[in-house]
Coordinates of C-alpha atoms in Angstrom, one line a residue:
X1 CA 94.7 180.6 69.7
X2 CA 94.5 177.4 67.6
X3 CA 93.1 175.5 70.5
X4 CA 90.3 178.0 71.1
X5 CA 89.3 177.7 67.4
X6 CA 88.1 174.1 68.0
X7 CA 84.4 173.4 68.3
X8 CA 82.9 173.0 71.7
X9 CA 82.0 169.3 71.0
X10 CA 85.7 168.6 70.2
X11 CA 86.9 170.4 73.3
X12 CA 84.6 168.4 75.4
X13 CA 86.0 165.2 73.9
X14 CA 89.5 166.4 74.7
X15 CA 88.6 167.2 78.3
X16 CA 87.7 163.6 78.9
X17 CA 91.5 162.8 78.8
X18 CA 92.2 165.2 81.7
X19 CA 91.8 164.8 85.5
X20 CA 89.4 167.3 86.9
X21 CA 92.2 169.1 88.9
X22 CA 94.3 169.6 85.7
X23 CA 91.2 170.8 83.8
X24 CA 90.5 173.6 86.2
X25 CA 94.1 174.5 86.7
X26 CA 94.6 174.7 82.9
X27 CA 91.4 176.3 81.6
X28 CA 89.2 177.8 84.4
X29 CA 89.4 181.6 84.4
X30 CA 90.9 181.9 80.9
X31 CA 87.6 183.3 79.5
X32 CA 83.8 183.0 79.8
X33 CA 83.6 180.3 77.1
X34 CA 85.9 177.9 79.0
X35 CA 84.3 178.7 82.3
X36 CA 80.9 177.8 80.8
X37 CA 82.2 174.5 79.3
X38 CA 83.6 173.4 82.6
X39 CA 80.8 174.5 84.9
X40 CA 77.8 173.7 82.7
X41 CA 78.5 171.4 79.7
X42 CA 81.3 168.9 80.7
X43 CA 80.0 165.9 82.7
X44 CA 82.2 162.9 83.4
X45 CA 84.6 164.5 85.9
X46 CA 87.3 162.4 87.5
X47 CA 89.3 163.8 90.5
X48 CA 92.5 162.4 91.8
X49 CA 93.6 164.3 94.9
X50 CA 96.6 162.1 95.8
X51 CA 99.4 164.5 94.9
X52 CA 97.7 167.9 95.1
X53 CA 99.2 170.9 97.0
X54 CA 97.2 172.4 99.9
X55 CA 96.9 175.7 97.9
X56 CA 95.4 174.0 94.9
X57 CA 93.2 171.8 97.1
X58 CA 91.7 174.9 98.8
X59 CA 91.2 176.5 95.4
X60 CA 89.3 173.4 94.1
X61 CA 87.2 173.3 97.2
X62 CA 86.3 177.0 97.1
X63 CA 85.8 177.6 93.4
X64 CA 85.3 174.3 91.5
X65 CA 83.5 171.6 93.5
X66 CA 80.4 173.7 94.3
X67 CA 79.9 173.9 90.5
X68 CA 80.3 170.3 89.4
X69 CA 80.2 168.0 92.5
X70 CA 77.0 166.3 91.1
X71 CA 78.9 165.4 87.9
X72 CA 81.9 163.7 89.4
X73 CA 82.0 159.9 88.6
X74 CA 85.5 159.0 90.0
X75 CA 87.2 160.2 93.2
X76 CA 90.6 159.3 94.7
X77 CA 91.4 160.4 98.2
X78 CA 94.5 159.8 100.3
X79 CA 95.8 160.3 103.8
X80 CA 99.5 159.7 103.0
X81 CA 102.8 161.7 103.2
X82 CA 101.8 163.9 100.2
X83 CA 98.3 164.8 101.4
X84 CA 98.0 164.2 105.1
X85 CA 94.5 164.3 106.5
X86 CA 93.0 165.3 103.1
X87 CA 89.7 163.4 103.4
X88 CA 88.8 165.2 106.7
X89 CA 89.7 168.5 105.1
X90 CA 87.4 167.7 102.1
X91 CA 84.5 166.8 104.4
X92 CA 85.1 169.9 106.5
X93 CA 84.2 172.0 103.5
X94 CA 80.8 170.2 103.5
X95 CA 81.6 167.9 100.6
X96 CA 80.7 164.6 102.3
X97 CA 80.5 161.6 100.1
X98 CA 76.7 161.5 99.9
X99 CA 77.0 164.8 97.9
X100 CA 78.8 163.1 95.1
X101 CA 75.5 161.6 93.8
X102 CA 76.9 160.4 90.4
X103 CA 80.0 158.7 91.8
X104 CA 80.7 155.4 90.2
X105 CA 84.3 154.7 91.5
X106 CA 85.8 155.6 94.9
X107 CA 89.5 154.9 95.8
X108 CA 90.7 155.5 99.4
X109 CA 94.5 155.4 100.0
X110 CA 96.4 155.1 103.3
X111 CA 93.4 155.7 105.6
X112 CA 94.4 153.8 108.7
X113 CA 91.6 154.8 111.0
X114 CA 88.8 152.2 110.8
X115 CA 86.4 154.8 112.4
X116 CA 87.2 157.2 109.5
X117 CA 86.7 154.4 107.0
X118 CA 83.4 153.4 108.5
X119 CA 82.2 157.0 108.4
X120 CA 83.0 157.2 104.7
X121 CA 81.5 153.8 103.8
X122 CA 78.2 154.6 105.6
X123 CA 77.8 157.7 103.4
X124 CA 78.5 155.5 100.3
X125 CA 75.2 153.7 101.0
X126 CA 73.5 156.8 99.6
X127 CA 75.3 156.7 96.3
X128 CA 73.0 154.8 93.8
X129 CA 75.7 154.5 91.0
X130 CA 78.7 153.3 93.1
X131 CA 80.0 150.1 91.5
X132 CA 83.8 150.2 92.2
X133 CA 85.4 150.6 95.7
X134 CA 89.2 150.4 96.3
X135 CA 90.7 150.5 99.8
X136 CA 94.5 150.7 99.3
X137 CA 97.7 150.9 101.3
X138 CA 96.2 151.2 104.7
X139 CA 97.1 149.7 108.1
X140 CA 94.8 148.1 110.6
X141 CA 94.3 150.2 113.7
X142 CA 90.9 148.9 114.6
X143 CA 89.3 146.6 117.2
X144 CA 87.5 143.4 116.1
X145 CA 84.2 145.1 116.3
X146 CA 85.4 147.9 114.0
X147 CA 86.5 145.4 111.4
X148 CA 83.2 143.6 111.4
X149 CA 81.3 146.8 111.1
X150 CA 83.5 148.0 108.2
X151 CA 83.1 144.8 106.2
X152 CA 79.3 144.6 106.8
X153 CA 78.9 148.2 105.7
X154 CA 80.8 147.4 102.5
X155 CA 78.8 144.2 101.8
X156 CA 75.6 146.2 102.3
X157 CA 76.4 148.4 99.3
X158 CA 73.7 147.3 96.8
X159 CA 75.3 148.2 93.5
X160 CA 79.0 147.3 94.3
X161 CA 80.5 144.7 91.9
X162 CA 84.2 145.5 92.0
X163 CA 85.9 145.6 95.5
X164 CA 89.6 145.8 96.3
X165 CA 90.9 145.8 99.9
X166 CA 94.6 146.0 100.0
X167 CA 95.2 146.3 103.8
X168 CA 98.3 144.4 104.8
X169 CA 97.6 143.9 108.5
X170 CA 94.1 142.7 108.3
X171 CA 93.7 139.0 109.4
X172 CA 91.4 136.0 108.9
X173 CA 88.9 137.3 111.5
X174 CA 87.7 140.0 108.9
X175 CA 86.2 137.5 106.6
X176 CA 84.7 135.2 109.3
X177 CA 82.8 138.1 110.8
X178 CA 80.9 139.1 107.7
X179 CA 77.2 138.7 108.4
X180 CA 75.6 140.7 105.5
X181 CA 75.0 139.0 102.1
X182 CA 76.1 140.8 98.9
X183 CA 74.4 139.7 95.7
X184 CA 76.2 142.3 93.7
X185 CA 80.0 141.8 94.4
X186 CA 81.4 139.8 91.5
X187 CA 85.1 140.8 91.5
X188 CA 87.0 140.7 94.8
X189 CA 90.6 141.6 95.3
X190 CA 91.9 140.8 98.9
X191 CA 95.4 139.5 98.1
X192 CA 96.9 140.8 101.4
X193 CA 94.2 139.4 103.6
X194 CA 95.3 135.8 104.6
X195 CA 92.6 133.2 104.5
X196 CA 92.1 129.6 105.3
X197 CA 89.5 127.3 103.7
X198 CA 87.0 127.9 106.6
X199 CA 87.1 131.6 106.1
X200 CA 86.9 131.3 102.4
X201 CA 83.8 129.2 102.8
X202 CA 82.3 131.9 105.0
X203 CA 83.2 134.5 102.3
X204 CA 81.5 132.4 99.6
X205 CA 78.4 132.0 101.7
X206 CA 77.9 135.8 101.9
X207 CA 79.1 136.6 98.4
X208 CA 77.4 133.9 96.3
X209 CA 77.7 135.6 92.9
X210 CA 81.5 135.9 93.0
X211 CA 83.1 135.4 89.6
X212 CA 86.7 136.6 90.1
X213 CA 88.8 136.3 93.3
X214 CA 92.3 137.4 94.2
X215 CA 93.3 136.3 97.6
X216 CA 96.0 134.5 99.7
X217 CA 95.9 131.2 101.6
X218 CA 98.3 130.9 104.5
X219 CA 98.4 127.5 106.4
X220 CA 95.4 125.3 107.0
X221 CA 94.3 122.1 108.6
X222 CA 94.6 119.5 105.8
X223 CA 91.6 117.4 106.9
X224 CA 89.0 120.1 106.7
X225 CA 85.7 119.1 105.1
X226 CA 84.6 120.9 102.0
X227 CA 80.8 121.0 102.1
X228 CA 80.1 123.3 99.1
X229 CA 81.2 124.1 95.6
X230 CA 81.3 127.7 94.2
X231 CA 80.2 127.3 90.6
X232 CA 80.2 131.0 89.9
X233 CA 83.9 131.5 90.2
X234 CA 85.7 131.2 86.8
X235 CA 88.9 133.1 87.5
X236 CA 91.2 132.9 90.5
X237 CA 94.5 134.7 91.4
X238 CA 96.0 133.1 94.4
X239 CA 99.1 133.5 96.6
X240 CA 99.4 130.1 98.4
X241 CA 101.5 129.1 101.4
X242 CA 100.1 125.8 102.6
X243 CA 100.2 122.1 101.7
X244 CA 99.3 120.3 98.5
X245 CA 96.3 118.5 100.0
X246 CA 94.8 121.9 101.0
X247 CA 95.4 123.3 97.5
X248 CA 93.6 120.3 96.0
X249 CA 90.6 120.8 98.3
X250 CA 90.5 124.4 97.3
X251 CA 90.4 123.4 93.6
X252 CA 87.6 121.0 94.4
X253 CA 85.5 124.0 95.6
X254 CA 85.8 125.7 92.2
X255 CA 84.8 123.1 89.4
X256 CA 84.2 125.8 86.8
X257 CA 87.6 127.5 87.1
X258 CA 88.7 128.7 83.6
X259 CA 91.7 130.9 84.6
X260 CA 94.2 130.3 87.4
X261 CA 97.1 132.6 88.3
X262 CA 99.0 131.0 91.1
X263 CA 102.0 131.9 93.3
X264 CA 103.2 129.1 95.7
X265 CA 105.7 129.0 98.5
X266 CA 107.6 125.9 99.7
X267 CA 105.8 123.6 97.3
X268 CA 107.9 121.4 95.1
X269 CA 105.8 119.7 92.3
X270 CA 107.0 118.1 89.1
X271 CA 105.3 118.7 85.8
X272 CA 103.8 115.2 86.1
X273 CA 102.2 115.9 89.5
X274 CA 100.8 119.2 88.3
X275 CA 99.4 117.4 85.2
X276 CA 97.6 114.9 87.5
X277 CA 96.2 117.7 89.7
X278 CA 94.9 119.8 86.8
X279 CA 93.3 116.9 85.0
X280 CA 91.6 115.5 88.1
X281 CA 90.3 118.7 89.7
X282 CA 90.4 121.6 87.2
X283 CA 88.9 120.0 84.0
X284 CA 87.7 123.3 82.5
X285 CA 91.0 125.2 83.0
X286 CA 92.3 126.9 79.9
X287 CA 94.6 129.6 81.3
X288 CA 97.3 128.5 83.8
X289 CA 99.9 131.0 85.1
X290 CA 102.3 129.7 87.7
X291 CA 105.2 130.9 89.9
X292 CA 106.4 128.2 92.2
X293 CA 109.1 129.1 94.8
X294 CA 110.8 126.1 96.5
X295 CA 114.0 124.8 98.0
X296 CA 116.0 122.0 96.4
X297 CA 116.8 119.1 98.7
X298 CA 120.3 120.0 99.7
X299 CA 121.6 116.5 100.2
X300 CA 121.3 115.7 96.5
X301 CA 123.2 116.9 93.4
X302 CA 121.7 120.2 92.3
X303 CA 122.4 119.7 88.6
X304 CA 120.8 116.3 88.5
X305 CA 117.7 117.6 90.4
X306 CA 117.4 120.6 88.2
X307 CA 117.6 118.6 85.0
X308 CA 115.1 116.0 86.2
X309 CA 112.6 118.7 87.3
X310 CA 112.7 120.7 84.1
X311 CA 112.3 117.5 81.9
X312 CA 109.0 116.7 83.6
X313 CA 107.6 119.9 82.0
X314 CA 108.6 118.9 78.4
X315 CA 105.8 116.3 77.9
X316 CA 103.2 116.7 75.2
X317 CA 100.7 117.8 77.9
X318 CA 102.7 120.9 78.5
X319 CA 104.3 121.6 75.1
X320 CA 101.8 120.5 72.5
X321 CA 98.3 120.3 74.1
X322 CA 98.4 123.6 76.1
X323 CA 101.6 125.3 75.1
X324 CA 102.3 126.0 78.8
X325 CA 106.1 126.7 78.7
X326 CA 108.1 127.2 81.8
X327 CA 111.5 128.5 83.0
X328 CA 113.3 127.5 86.1
X329 CA 116.0 129.4 87.9
X330 CA 118.3 128.1 90.6
X331 CA 119.5 130.7 93.1
X332 CA 122.3 129.9 95.6
X333 CA 121.7 131.1 99.2
X334 CA 124.7 130.0 101.3
X335 CA 124.7 126.2 101.4
X336 CA 121.2 126.0 100.0
X337 CA 119.8 126.3 96.5
X338 CA 116.4 127.8 96.0
X339 CA 114.3 127.4 92.9
X340 CA 111.8 129.5 91.1
X341 CA 109.7 127.9 88.3
X342 CA 107.3 130.1 86.3
X343 CA 105.3 129.9 83.2
X344 CA 106.2 131.9 80.1
X345 CA 105.3 134.6 79.1
X346 CA 105.9 135.8 82.7
X347 CA 102.5 136.8 84.1
X348 CA 103.2 138.6 87.3
X349 CA 103.8 142.3 88.0
X350 CA 107.0 141.9 90.1
X351 CA 110.4 140.2 89.5
X352 CA 113.6 139.9 91.5
X353 CA 116.9 139.5 89.7
X354 CA 119.5 137.6 91.8
X355 CA 122.8 135.9 90.8
X356 CA 121.6 132.7 89.2
X357 CA 123.4 129.4 89.2
X358 CA 121.3 127.6 86.6
X359 CA 118.5 128.7 84.4
X360 CA 116.7 126.5 81.8
X361 CA 113.4 126.8 79.9
X362 CA 111.1 124.7 77.7
X363 CA 109.8 127.4 75.3
X364 CA 110.9 128.0 71.7
X365 CA 113.8 130.4 71.4
X366 CA 111.5 133.4 70.5
X367 CA 111.8 136.9 71.7
X368 CA 108.1 137.1 72.6
X369 CA 108.7 134.8 75.6
X370 CA 111.5 136.9 76.9
X371 CA 109.6 140.2 77.0
X372 CA 108.3 140.3 80.6
X373 CA 105.7 143.0 79.7
X374 CA 103.6 142.5 82.8
X375 CA 106.5 143.4 85.2
X376 CA 106.2 147.0 86.4
X377 CA 108.2 146.5 89.7
X378 CA 111.7 145.2 89.5
X379 CA 114.3 144.4 92.2
X380 CA 117.8 144.1 90.9
X381 CA 120.1 142.6 93.5
X382 CA 123.1 141.5 91.3
X383 CA 126.1 143.2 92.8
X384 CA 128.8 141.7 90.7
X385 CA 129.2 140.0 87.3
X386 CA 129.1 136.2 87.9
X387 CA 130.6 134.3 85.1
X388 CA 128.3 131.3 85.9
X389 CA 125.2 133.5 86.0
X390 CA 123.0 131.8 83.4
X391 CA 120.3 134.5 83.6
X392 CA 122.8 136.9 82.0
X393 CA 122.9 134.8 78.9
X394 CA 119.1 134.9 78.3
X395 CA 117.6 137.7 76.2
X396 CA 115.1 138.8 78.9
X397 CA 113.7 142.2 78.6
X398 CA 111.6 144.3 81.1
X399 CA 110.1 147.0 78.8
X400 CA 107.5 148.5 81.3
X401 CA 109.4 149.1 84.5
X402 CA 107.7 151.8 86.7
X403 CA 109.3 150.9 90.1
X404 CA 112.9 149.9 90.6
X405 CA 114.8 148.8 93.7
X406 CA 118.5 148.3 92.9
X407 CA 121.7 147.7 94.9
X408 CA 124.7 149.9 94.3
X409 CA 127.1 149.2 92.8
X410 CA 125.5 147.0 90.2
X411 CA 126.9 145.1 87.3
X412 CA 126.5 146.8 83.9
X413 CA 124.6 143.7 82.7
X414 CA 121.5 145.5 84.2
X415 CA 121.1 147.7 81.1
X416 CA 120.8 144.6 78.8
X417 CA 117.6 143.7 80.6
X418 CA 116.1 147.2 80.4
X419 CA 115.5 148.5 76.8
X420 CA 114.1 151.8 78.2
X421 CA 113.6 153.6 81.5
X422 CA 111.2 156.0 80.1
X423 CA 108.3 154.7 82.3
X424 CA 110.3 154.6 85.5
X425 CA 108.5 156.6 88.2
X426 CA 110.0 155.6 91.5
X427 CA 113.6 154.5 92.3
X428 CA 114.8 152.9 95.6
X429 CA 118.6 152.6 95.9
X430 CA 120.5 150.5 98.4
X431 CA 123.9 152.1 98.7
X432 CA 126.9 149.9 99.6
X433 CA 130.3 151.1 100.7
X434 CA 131.6 150.9 97.1
X435 CA 128.8 153.2 95.9
X436 CA 129.8 155.1 92.7
X437 CA 128.1 158.5 92.3
X438 CA 128.4 158.5 88.5
X439 CA 126.6 155.1 88.2
X440 CA 123.6 156.6 90.1
X441 CA 123.7 159.8 88.0
X442 CA 123.7 157.8 84.8
X443 CA 120.7 155.8 85.9
X444 CA 118.8 159.0 86.8
X445 CA 119.7 160.6 83.4
X446 CA 118.2 157.7 81.6
X447 CA 114.9 158.1 83.5
X448 CA 113.1 161.2 82.2
X449 CA 109.8 160.5 84.1
X450 CA 111.4 159.6 87.5
X451 CA 109.3 161.2 90.3
X452 CA 110.4 159.6 93.5
X453 CA 113.9 158.8 94.9
X454 CA 114.3 156.8 98.1
X455 CA 117.7 156.0 99.6
X456 CA 118.7 153.1 101.8
X457 CA 122.3 153.2 103.0
X458 CA 124.7 151.3 105.2
X459 CA 127.1 154.3 105.5
X460 CA 127.0 158.1 105.5
X461 CA 125.9 158.9 102.0
X462 CA 124.4 162.3 102.7
X463 CA 127.5 164.1 101.4
X464 CA 126.9 162.8 97.9
X465 CA 123.3 163.8 97.7
X466 CA 124.0 167.4 96.7
X467 CA 125.9 166.2 93.7
X468 CA 122.9 164.4 92.2
X469 CA 120.9 166.3 89.5
X470 CA 117.5 165.5 87.9
X471 CA 115.0 167.5 86.0
X472 CA 112.1 165.3 87.0
X473 CA 112.5 164.1 90.6
X474 CA 110.0 165.8 92.9
X475 CA 109.9 163.4 95.9
X476 CA 112.9 162.5 98.1
X477 CA 112.9 160.0 101.0
X478 CA 115.8 159.6 103.4
X479 CA 113.9 157.8 106.2
X480 CA 115.0 154.2 106.3
X481 CA 114.8 151.3 108.7
X482 CA 118.4 152.2 109.8
X483 CA 118.6 153.5 113.4
X484 CA 122.2 154.7 113.3
X485 CA 122.9 158.3 114.3
X486 CA 124.3 159.1 110.9
X487 CA 120.8 158.7 109.4
X488 CA 119.8 162.1 110.9
X489 CA 120.5 165.3 109.0
X490 CA 122.1 168.1 110.9
X491 CA 121.9 171.9 110.2
X492 CA 124.6 172.0 107.6
X493 CA 123.4 168.8 105.9
X494 CA 119.8 170.2 105.8
X495 CA 121.1 173.4 104.3
X496 CA 123.2 171.6 101.7
X497 CA 120.3 169.4 100.7
X498 CA 117.9 172.4 100.5
X499 CA 120.2 174.4 98.3
X500 CA 121.1 171.5 96.0
X501 CA 119.4 171.1 92.6
X502 CA 117.3 168.2 93.9
X503 CA 116.3 170.2 97.0
X504 CA 115.2 173.3 94.9
X505 CA 112.9 171.1 92.8
X506 CA 111.7 168.9 95.6
X507 CA 107.9 169.0 96.4
X508 CA 107.7 166.1 98.9
X509 CA 110.5 165.4 101.4
X510 CA 110.7 162.6 104.0
X511 CA 113.7 162.9 106.2
X512 CA 115.3 162.4 109.7
X513 CA 116.5 165.5 111.3
X514 CA 118.6 166.2 114.4
X515 CA 116.6 169.1 115.8
X516 CA 113.3 171.0 115.3
X517 CA 114.9 174.1 113.8
X518 CA 115.9 172.0 110.8
X519 CA 112.2 172.1 109.8
X520 CA 112.4 175.8 109.4
X521 CA 115.6 175.7 107.5
X522 CA 114.1 173.2 105.0
X523 CA 110.8 175.1 104.5
X524 CA 112.6 178.5 104.2
X525 CA 114.9 177.4 101.4
X526 CA 113.0 174.8 99.5
X527 CA 110.4 177.0 97.8
X528 CA 108.6 174.2 95.9
X529 CA 108.0 172.1 98.9
X530 CA 104.3 171.2 99.4
X531 CA 104.7 168.3 101.9
X532 CA 107.3 167.6 104.6
X533 CA 107.5 164.5 106.8
X534 CA 110.2 164.5 109.5
X535 CA 111.4 162.3 112.2
X536 CA 113.2 164.4 114.9
X537 CA 115.9 162.9 116.9
X538 CA 115.1 165.1 120.0
X539 CA 111.4 164.3 119.8
X540 CA 110.3 163.2 123.3
X541 CA 106.7 162.3 122.6
X542 CA 105.7 158.8 123.7
X543 CA 102.4 157.3 122.7
X544 CA 102.3 155.1 125.7
X545 CA 102.5 158.0 128.2
X546 CA 101.4 161.1 126.3
X547 CA 98.1 162.0 124.5
X548 CA 97.9 163.7 121.1
X549 CA 96.6 166.7 122.9
X550 CA 99.9 167.0 124.8
X551 CA 102.2 166.9 121.8
X552 CA 104.9 169.5 122.6
X553 CA 106.7 169.3 119.2
X554 CA 103.5 169.5 117.1
X555 CA 102.4 172.6 119.2
X556 CA 105.8 174.2 118.7
X557 CA 105.6 173.7 114.9
X558 CA 102.1 175.1 114.9
X559 CA 103.3 178.3 116.6
X560 CA 106.4 178.6 114.4
X561 CA 104.6 178.0 111.0
X562 CA 101.7 179.8 109.3
X563 CA 98.2 178.8 110.4
X564 CA 97.6 177.8 106.7
X565 CA 99.8 174.7 107.3
X566 CA 98.4 171.4 108.4
X567 CA 100.6 169.8 111.1
X568 CA 99.9 166.4 112.6
X569 CA 101.6 163.3 114.0
X570 CA 101.3 160.1 112.0
X571 CA 98.8 157.8 113.8
X572 CA 100.7 154.7 112.8
X573 CA 104.3 155.7 112.6
X574 CA 104.0 158.0 115.6
X575 CA 107.6 159.2 115.4
X576 CA 106.8 161.0 112.1
X577 CA 105.4 164.5 111.9
X578 CA 103.5 165.3 108.7
X579 CA 103.3 168.9 107.5
X580 CA 101.1 169.8 104.5
X581 CA 102.3 173.2 103.4
X582 CA 99.8 175.9 102.7
X583 CA 100.1 179.5 101.6
X584 CA 102.9 181.5 103.2
X585 CA 101.7 184.5 105.2
X586 CA 105.3 185.8 105.5
X587 CA 108.2 185.0 103.2
X588 CA 110.3 183.3 105.8
X589 CA 110.0 181.8 109.3
X590 CA 112.5 182.7 112.0
X591 CA 114.3 180.0 114.0
X592 CA 113.2 179.8 117.6

């Protein structure tokens, strides 16, 4: 009642904080006033379809999109475990991308088919306001010609100035095959596409106005000639796995670099050598963020090497002139000692906690340097309290963790690093043989926003799953890289999981099962389930000898489940069957 007393102008301001799906689910159909506000007066719609149920998706397509499709400015589509084949379903309703005439930002997740991507991108050419394009978490299934066509179609988009392509399996050939010039792209994120200097030069030739670049360099011929300089680039984020001479030649290409965020592998440089490189080749650099991973020479005394290295970063160039403080950690791996040296405050979004032999720093002893605020993904692989673990003695804090991978059992020092788990969304746990149920339950209890739980295990942990409780977890994953028979759930284990507290609340389930009837057990009992991904032990389909049109298991599932369900085999992980659950025609499904 109080909410309805607000003026229309204030309600419209409030609506801007909502995703379009939540807006229509919350307010559409309440009364004529709200219907008019949504269908006529509200303009900047943003739709994120990544975690929608099939029922709600159909409702949005039937009742909402026809009213407001020309006012949508941001769209996120996925073809992952939660919404399998969603883009094709959207287009089958007639909502092809060229109909979203006000679209400014498009994000495409987990679309592995290059043909499908190309079809979408071609439509984008008719969107006059599209400035941001994100291709995320996909895998490369295409021929070389498909890759070239995709990149040329993207570079042909006239208004595009922010482009992110996070496709892990794409190779160097992608960049070398670009043949269309883009004068509009200024910000390019391709951190999972490995480059060499030759490919980078080709990229610069066809993207001459680039200002920001996030990429990776893997290996290179050290004596390559550098014929051009790219004066437009002022900010570079780089993952680098090559030699120091190649790195220097790369810096020579970018004389106006103002900001450099750099991760290196197998490069061992003292503070004095870094100083020489920065003064000689990056004279305009003001922001320098570094994470240098290396191996200490094992024939020398580790303590002496460590002390000598850290002292080279205590000069006036580092401390007084730039206030570029560093920390260095030594991590023992068998007979070898690895080192990680990084600038403070820590600038990267991921961090791995290992048992640390030595840890020293050059910064003042102030708490601001120990709050690793940029880290949202943490791996904690410290299985026991090590009395010589120097990292435990530092007041490091990770206040913004959203994704956590942790080995069980873990030492209780973990909680000293984490002031709060209120932002934690996904949890991956590696269960060892000494796994303690209560330690996991305590961790879950401290995570009120935890959405996803994924288990990796080296022994049969399924018996313990039914003991775990949570008010927030909605996604469960039991598919691991493990190929042992015990990884498959049998009838009784599926029933126990389905009736457990986690099972009754679960909306997305990824699981290995012993036989096809387990699918019917899970769907019958788990009433909140909207998406199910299964790997069936008795599945005989073989992509080398069988076409998708002759998929016996998929056909059996289609006959056994309502026609409102979408059932398909994953085109990349072909042993996985993906079921997007629609409306139930009958209350239950009988086992066959």
